[in-house]
XYZ file of C-alpha atoms in Angstrom:
113
model
C 67.695 -23.445 -52.526
C 67.261 -21.459 -49.258
C 68.643 -18.150 -50.199
C 69.278 -16.167 -53.200
C 71.481 -13.144 -54.184
C 73.594 -11.275 -51.683
C 72.584 -7.679 -50.937
C 75.347 -6.652 -48.564
C 77.972 -7.668 -46.085
C 77.492 -6.048 -42.700
C 80.024 -5.708 -39.806
C 77.867 -6.943 -36.872
C 77.352 -4.996 -33.759
C 74.377 -6.552 -32.360
C 72.000 -9.117 -33.545
C 68.230 -9.316 -33.418
C 66.979 -11.814 -30.871
C 63.769 -13.116 -32.680
C 65.281 -14.809 -35.727
C 65.507 -18.441 -36.597
C 68.745 -20.026 -37.040
C 70.512 -23.268 -37.870
C 74.277 -24.117 -38.263
C 75.954 -25.068 -41.378
C 79.467 -26.190 -40.938
C 81.097 -23.226 -39.363
C 78.748 -20.850 -40.630
C 75.462 -19.719 -38.679
C 72.581 -18.761 -41.097
C 69.568 -16.944 -39.623
C 66.272 -16.105 -41.147
C 63.849 -13.281 -40.389
C 60.035 -13.404 -40.551
C 60.315 -10.774 -43.414
C 62.368 -13.202 -45.506
C 65.914 -11.697 -45.139
C 68.722 -14.086 -44.328
C 72.147 -13.435 -42.720
C 75.078 -15.821 -43.007
C 77.363 -15.132 -40.099
C 81.117 -15.785 -40.192
C 83.013 -14.235 -37.224
C 81.807 -10.614 -36.800
C 80.681 -10.397 -40.443
C 77.292 -11.067 -41.992
C 76.211 -11.574 -45.553
C 72.650 -10.407 -45.853
C 70.228 -11.224 -48.788
C 66.481 -11.967 -49.437
C 65.342 -15.572 -49.388
C 64.468 -17.447 -52.662
C 60.922 -17.566 -51.464
C 60.793 -13.634 -51.243
C 62.436 -13.327 -54.725
C 59.793 -15.622 -56.050
C 57.104 -13.781 -54.638
C 58.383 -10.537 -56.007
C 58.550 -11.768 -59.512
C 60.989 -10.278 -62.068
C 63.160 -7.697 -60.223
C 63.665 -4.422 -62.156
C 65.575 -2.370 -59.547
C 67.571 -2.730 -56.331
C 68.335 0.096 -53.968
C 71.569 -0.718 -52.231
C 72.926 0.962 -49.127
C 75.939 2.923 -48.917
C 79.185 1.455 -47.825
C 80.174 2.672 -44.443
C 76.490 3.386 -43.605
C 75.318 2.175 -40.165
C 71.972 0.547 -39.564
C 70.081 -0.715 -36.353
C 68.587 -4.076 -36.340
C 65.256 -4.172 -37.962
C 65.895 -0.894 -39.847
C 65.295 -0.635 -43.712
C 68.488 -0.500 -45.546
C 67.476 -0.852 -49.089
C 64.784 -2.006 -51.213
C 63.886 -4.516 -54.104
C 61.438 -3.564 -56.787
C 59.690 -5.772 -59.160
C 56.968 -5.423 -61.759
C 54.573 -6.622 -59.231
C 55.601 -4.837 -56.043
C 58.327 -2.999 -53.993
C 59.686 -4.477 -50.696
C 62.124 -2.947 -48.223
C 64.998 -4.924 -47.058
C 65.659 -4.848 -43.292
C 68.824 -5.392 -41.502
C 68.746 -8.506 -39.223
C 71.654 -6.897 -37.139
C 72.955 -3.602 -36.199
C 76.298 -2.703 -37.904
C 78.118 -1.120 -40.699
C 77.810 -1.872 -44.363
C 81.190 -3.243 -45.561
C 80.380 -4.086 -49.007
C 77.419 -4.227 -51.432
C 76.675 -6.408 -54.249
C 77.285 -3.769 -57.052
C 76.233 -6.249 -59.769
C 72.718 -5.682 -58.675
C 72.829 -2.093 -59.842
C 73.529 -2.939 -63.348
C 71.507 -6.234 -63.447
C 68.810 -6.306 -60.828
C 67.197 -9.500 -62.532
C 70.093 -11.732 -60.997
C 67.999 -11.696 -57.686
C 65.651 -14.115 -59.545
């Protein structure tokens, strides 16, 4: 399993240059050094944290989600994930506007694991 729970969907304005990528059918998936991923389809990206990051965090107890309509620059923190072990910011791998968030994480943050 390469990635885990989706955090948000972003309308892409500009992508970060220093992220690794590969193609999976008609979808491009890119990974950041800080363990976020973005699955790109057209000009919309689905962003989340990798399974590796979720495993390092341990049991997730809280997820701070961005507001729909909020705009973020590439590399800017747009939320956080807190566990019994640590808290970690989630960084936007692209510049853009939040179109949708995974609201299920508010009621049940443990689904990240």
